[in-house]
Coordinates of C-alpha atoms in Angstrom, one line a residue:
X1 CA 97.1 86.7 106.5
X2 CA 96.2 90.0 104.7
X3 CA 98.6 92.9 105.4
X4 CA 97.2 96.0 106.9
X5 CA 97.6 99.2 104.9
X6 CA 101.1 100.6 105.0
X7 CA 102.8 97.3 106.0
X8 CA 104.1 96.3 102.6
X9 CA 107.9 97.0 102.5
X10 CA 110.0 94.3 100.8
X11 CA 110.1 94.4 97.0
X12 CA 109.5 91.3 94.8
X13 CA 113.1 91.1 93.6
X14 CA 116.5 92.4 94.2
X15 CA 119.0 92.9 91.4
X16 CA 122.3 91.1 91.7
X17 CA 125.6 92.7 90.6
X18 CA 125.7 90.3 87.6
X19 CA 122.2 91.4 86.4
X20 CA 120.2 88.5 87.7
X21 CA 116.9 89.1 89.5
X22 CA 116.7 87.2 92.8
X23 CA 113.2 86.6 94.3
X24 CA 112.4 87.9 97.8
X25 CA 109.7 86.3 99.9
X26 CA 106.8 88.3 98.2
X27 CA 107.7 86.7 94.9
X28 CA 107.2 83.1 96.1
X29 CA 104.2 81.4 94.5
X30 CA 101.7 79.1 96.1
X31 CA 102.6 75.8 94.4
X32 CA 106.3 75.6 95.4
X33 CA 108.5 77.1 98.1
X34 CA 111.4 77.5 95.5
X35 CA 109.6 79.1 92.6
X36 CA 108.1 82.5 91.8
X37 CA 104.5 83.5 91.3
X38 CA 104.3 84.4 87.6
X39 CA 102.8 87.8 88.2
X40 CA 105.9 89.5 89.5
X41 CA 108.0 87.8 86.8
X42 CA 105.6 89.3 84.2
X43 CA 106.4 92.6 85.8
X44 CA 110.1 92.0 85.0
X45 CA 109.1 91.1 81.4
X46 CA 107.2 94.4 81.1
X47 CA 110.1 96.3 82.6
X48 CA 112.5 94.8 80.0
X49 CA 110.1 95.5 77.1
X50 CA 109.4 99.1 78.2
X51 CA 113.1 99.8 78.6
X52 CA 113.8 98.4 75.1
X53 CA 111.1 100.4 73.4
X54 CA 111.2 103.7 75.4
X55 CA 108.5 105.9 76.9
X56 CA 107.1 107.4 73.6
X57 CA 105.0 104.2 73.1
X58 CA 102.7 102.5 75.6
X59 CA 102.6 98.8 76.1
X60 CA 99.2 97.6 75.0
X61 CA 99.5 93.9 74.8
X62 CA 101.6 91.3 76.7
X63 CA 101.5 87.6 76.1
X64 CA 103.6 85.4 78.3
X65 CA 104.1 81.6 77.8
X66 CA 105.2 79.9 81.0
X67 CA 107.4 77.0 80.0
X68 CA 108.9 75.9 83.3
X69 CA 108.8 76.9 86.9
X70 CA 110.5 80.2 87.6
X71 CA 113.2 79.8 90.3
X72 CA 113.5 82.3 93.1
X73 CA 117.2 81.7 93.1
X74 CA 117.7 83.9 90.0
X75 CA 116.3 84.9 86.6
X76 CA 117.8 86.6 83.6
X77 CA 115.4 88.7 81.5
X78 CA 116.3 90.0 78.0
X79 CA 114.2 91.9 75.4
X80 CA 114.8 92.5 71.7
X81 CA 112.9 94.7 69.3
X82 CA 111.2 92.7 66.5
X83 CA 109.5 95.7 64.8
X84 CA 109.6 99.5 65.3
X85 CA 107.7 102.0 63.2
X86 CA 106.3 105.5 63.9
X87 CA 103.0 104.0 65.1
X88 CA 103.9 100.7 66.8
X89 CA 106.7 98.5 68.1
X90 CA 106.9 94.8 69.1
X91 CA 109.4 92.9 71.3
X92 CA 110.3 89.4 72.1
X93 CA 111.4 88.8 75.7
X94 CA 113.1 85.7 77.2
X95 CA 113.4 84.6 80.8
X96 CA 116.2 82.1 81.7
X97 CA 117.3 80.6 85.0
X98 CA 120.8 80.7 86.3
X99 CA 121.6 77.5 84.4
X100 CA 120.6 79.3 81.1
X101 CA 117.4 77.1 80.8
X102 CA 114.6 78.9 79.1
X103 CA 111.7 79.3 81.5
X104 CA 109.4 81.7 79.8
X105 CA 109.0 83.6 76.5
X106 CA 106.9 86.7 75.9
X107 CA 105.8 89.1 73.1
X108 CA 104.6 92.7 73.5
X109 CA 102.9 95.3 71.4
X110 CA 103.5 99.1 72.0
X111 CA 101.5 101.9 70.4
X112 CA 102.6 105.5 70.0
X113 CA 101.1 108.0 72.5
X114 CA 99.1 110.9 71.1
X115 CA 96.8 113.5 72.4
X116 CA 93.5 113.5 70.5
X117 CA 91.6 115.5 73.1
X118 CA 88.1 114.3 74.1
X119 CA 87.0 111.2 72.2
X120 CA 83.7 109.3 72.5
X121 CA 83.9 106.4 75.0
X122 CA 81.8 104.0 77.0
X123 CA 81.4 105.2 80.6
X124 CA 82.1 102.3 83.0
X125 CA 82.8 103.0 86.6
X126 CA 85.2 101.0 88.8
X127 CA 84.0 99.0 91.9
X128 CA 83.8 101.4 94.8
X129 CA 87.1 101.3 96.7
X130 CA 85.5 103.5 99.4
X131 CA 83.1 100.7 100.4
X132 CA 85.6 97.9 100.2
X133 CA 86.4 95.8 103.3
X134 CA 89.5 93.8 104.2
X135 CA 89.5 90.1 103.6
X136 CA 91.7 87.1 103.2
X137 CA 93.8 86.4 100.1
X138 CA 91.5 84.6 97.7
X139 CA 93.5 81.3 97.8
X140 CA 93.6 80.2 101.4
X141 CA 95.8 77.2 100.9
X142 CA 99.4 76.9 99.7
X143 CA 101.7 73.8 99.2
X144 CA 104.3 75.2 101.6
X145 CA 104.4 77.0 104.9
X146 CA 106.8 79.9 103.9
X147 CA 105.8 83.5 103.4
X148 CA 105.0 84.4 99.8
X149 CA 102.9 86.3 97.3
X150 CA 99.7 86.0 99.3
X151 CA 101.1 87.1 102.7
X152 CA 102.7 90.2 101.1
X153 CA 99.6 91.4 99.2
X154 CA 96.9 93.7 100.6
X155 CA 93.4 92.6 99.7
X156 CA 90.0 94.3 99.8
X157 CA 86.6 93.0 98.7
X158 CA 83.5 95.0 97.7
X159 CA 81.2 95.3 100.7
X160 CA 79.0 92.2 100.8
X161 CA 81.0 90.7 97.9
X162 CA 81.7 87.0 97.3
X163 CA 84.7 85.7 99.3
X164 CA 84.2 82.1 98.5
X165 CA 83.9 79.8 95.4
X166 CA 83.2 81.3 92.0
X167 CA 83.4 84.6 90.2
X168 CA 84.4 87.6 92.3
X169 CA 85.9 91.0 92.4
X170 CA 89.1 91.7 94.5
X171 CA 91.0 94.9 95.1
X172 CA 94.8 94.4 95.6
X173 CA 97.8 96.5 96.5
X174 CA 101.1 94.8 96.0
X175 CA 104.9 95.4 96.6
X176 CA 107.2 97.2 94.3
X177 CA 109.0 95.2 91.7
X178 CA 112.5 96.3 92.8
X179 CA 113.9 98.3 95.7
X180 CA 114.7 101.9 95.1
X181 CA 113.3 101.9 91.5
X182 CA 110.0 103.4 90.5
X183 CA 107.8 100.9 88.7
X184 CA 105.7 101.8 85.7
X185 CA 101.9 101.6 86.0
X186 CA 101.7 98.5 83.8
X187 CA 104.6 96.8 85.7
X188 CA 102.5 97.4 88.8
X189 CA 99.4 95.8 87.2
X190 CA 101.1 92.5 86.3
X191 CA 100.9 90.8 89.7
X192 CA 97.1 91.3 89.9
X193 CA 96.6 90.4 86.2
X194 CA 98.1 87.0 86.8
X195 CA 95.8 86.3 89.8
X196 CA 92.6 85.6 87.8
X197 CA 92.7 81.8 88.4
X198 CA 93.4 82.4 92.1
X199 CA 90.6 85.0 92.5
X200 CA 87.8 83.1 90.8
X201 CA 88.6 79.4 91.6
X202 CA 85.7 76.9 91.4
X203 CA 86.9 74.6 94.2
X204 CA 89.7 74.9 96.8
X205 CA 93.2 73.7 96.1
X206 CA 92.6 70.7 98.4
X207 CA 90.1 69.5 95.8
X208 CA 91.6 70.8 92.5
X209 CA 94.8 72.5 91.4
X210 CA 94.6 75.2 88.8
X211 CA 97.9 76.4 87.4
X212 CA 98.1 78.8 84.5
X213 CA 100.4 78.1 81.6
X214 CA 100.2 81.6 80.1
X215 CA 99.0 85.2 80.6
X216 CA 97.7 87.7 78.1
X217 CA 97.1 91.3 79.1
X218 CA 95.4 93.8 76.8
X219 CA 95.8 97.3 78.1
X220 CA 93.9 100.4 76.8
X221 CA 94.9 102.8 79.6
X222 CA 97.7 103.0 82.1
X223 CA 96.5 102.7 85.7
X224 CA 96.7 105.8 87.9
X225 CA 96.1 104.4 91.4
X226 CA 98.0 102.1 93.8
X227 CA 94.9 100.0 94.5
X228 CA 93.9 97.9 91.5
X229 CA 90.9 95.6 91.0
X230 CA 90.1 92.5 89.1
X231 CA 86.7 91.1 88.3
X232 CA 87.4 87.5 87.4
X233 CA 85.6 84.3 86.3
X234 CA 87.1 80.8 85.7
X235 CA 85.8 78.1 83.3
X236 CA 86.9 74.6 84.2
X237 CA 86.3 71.6 81.9
X238 CA 86.4 67.8 82.5
X239 CA 89.2 67.7 79.9
X240 CA 91.5 69.2 82.5
X241 CA 91.7 72.5 80.6
X242 CA 90.4 75.7 81.9
X243 CA 90.5 79.5 81.3
X244 CA 90.2 82.6 83.5
X245 CA 88.9 85.9 82.2
X246 CA 89.4 89.2 84.1
X247 CA 88.5 92.8 83.7
X248 CA 91.1 95.0 85.3
X249 CA 90.4 98.4 87.0
X250 CA 92.0 101.3 88.8
X251 CA 89.9 103.7 90.9
X252 CA 88.8 105.6 87.8
X253 CA 87.5 102.7 85.7
X254 CA 88.6 99.8 83.5
X255 CA 92.1 99.7 82.2
X256 CA 92.3 96.4 80.4
X257 CA 91.7 92.6 80.4
X258 CA 93.6 89.5 81.3
X259 CA 93.3 85.9 80.1
X260 CA 94.9 82.7 81.4
X261 CA 94.9 79.2 80.0
X262 CA 94.7 76.7 83.0
X263 CA 95.9 73.2 83.6
X264 CA 93.7 71.4 86.2
X265 CA 95.2 68.7 88.4
X266 CA 93.5 66.8 91.2
X267 CA 95.5 66.5 94.4
X268 CA 97.6 63.5 95.1

């Protein structure tokens, strides 16, 4: 069920006294009742990297390798600087479960913020939010009956746009990463960025599973709106390997791209 505007309340995670991030219902992924959707966890990774580097540099690239399922029961996220110059900085981020098992690794690139004034650029408008209509979450099926990521996301489609199989554009507004803490624009972008495979699937999950093993975001501008859009396409191959490609937008235009490598698995 798609939430009506203004109904999103619960954050993806709450922070335990010992520093572990415990997933709330909105963080639950579609494949397992006990594990997180990777999008909110990517937001935690960005949070750690941005805290490590500081606000003078903007995160421009995130690459996450998903090594194991990400337990809702608790995650620990740590970032370390691997390079820091006047122009750029890089980090390595690790995500462990409560048993100290490594679940995900990530690297980030950050570039210094400058003001060059007006520069030549390609004019590309965003899909029209004003004409968008409410619709179902792109993946209609889950492998459990509990509330999760899909039921806590607000979804809109371009008027007359595809809501079935194949490439499509979706607007999405998602919960906050943590209660009582403002999230950065790029943290807010992560849940949508990790939905490319779920937006542009080529067959329903009853016929083919399509789990991503990674996420790479390339960001050239920080989003400025709550509603964010993804124009996504998936490529599936008989080898069982696939890829999703997404262009990410805010209401003013494109802000970046997202890529995912996919593992395809028939049901049963």
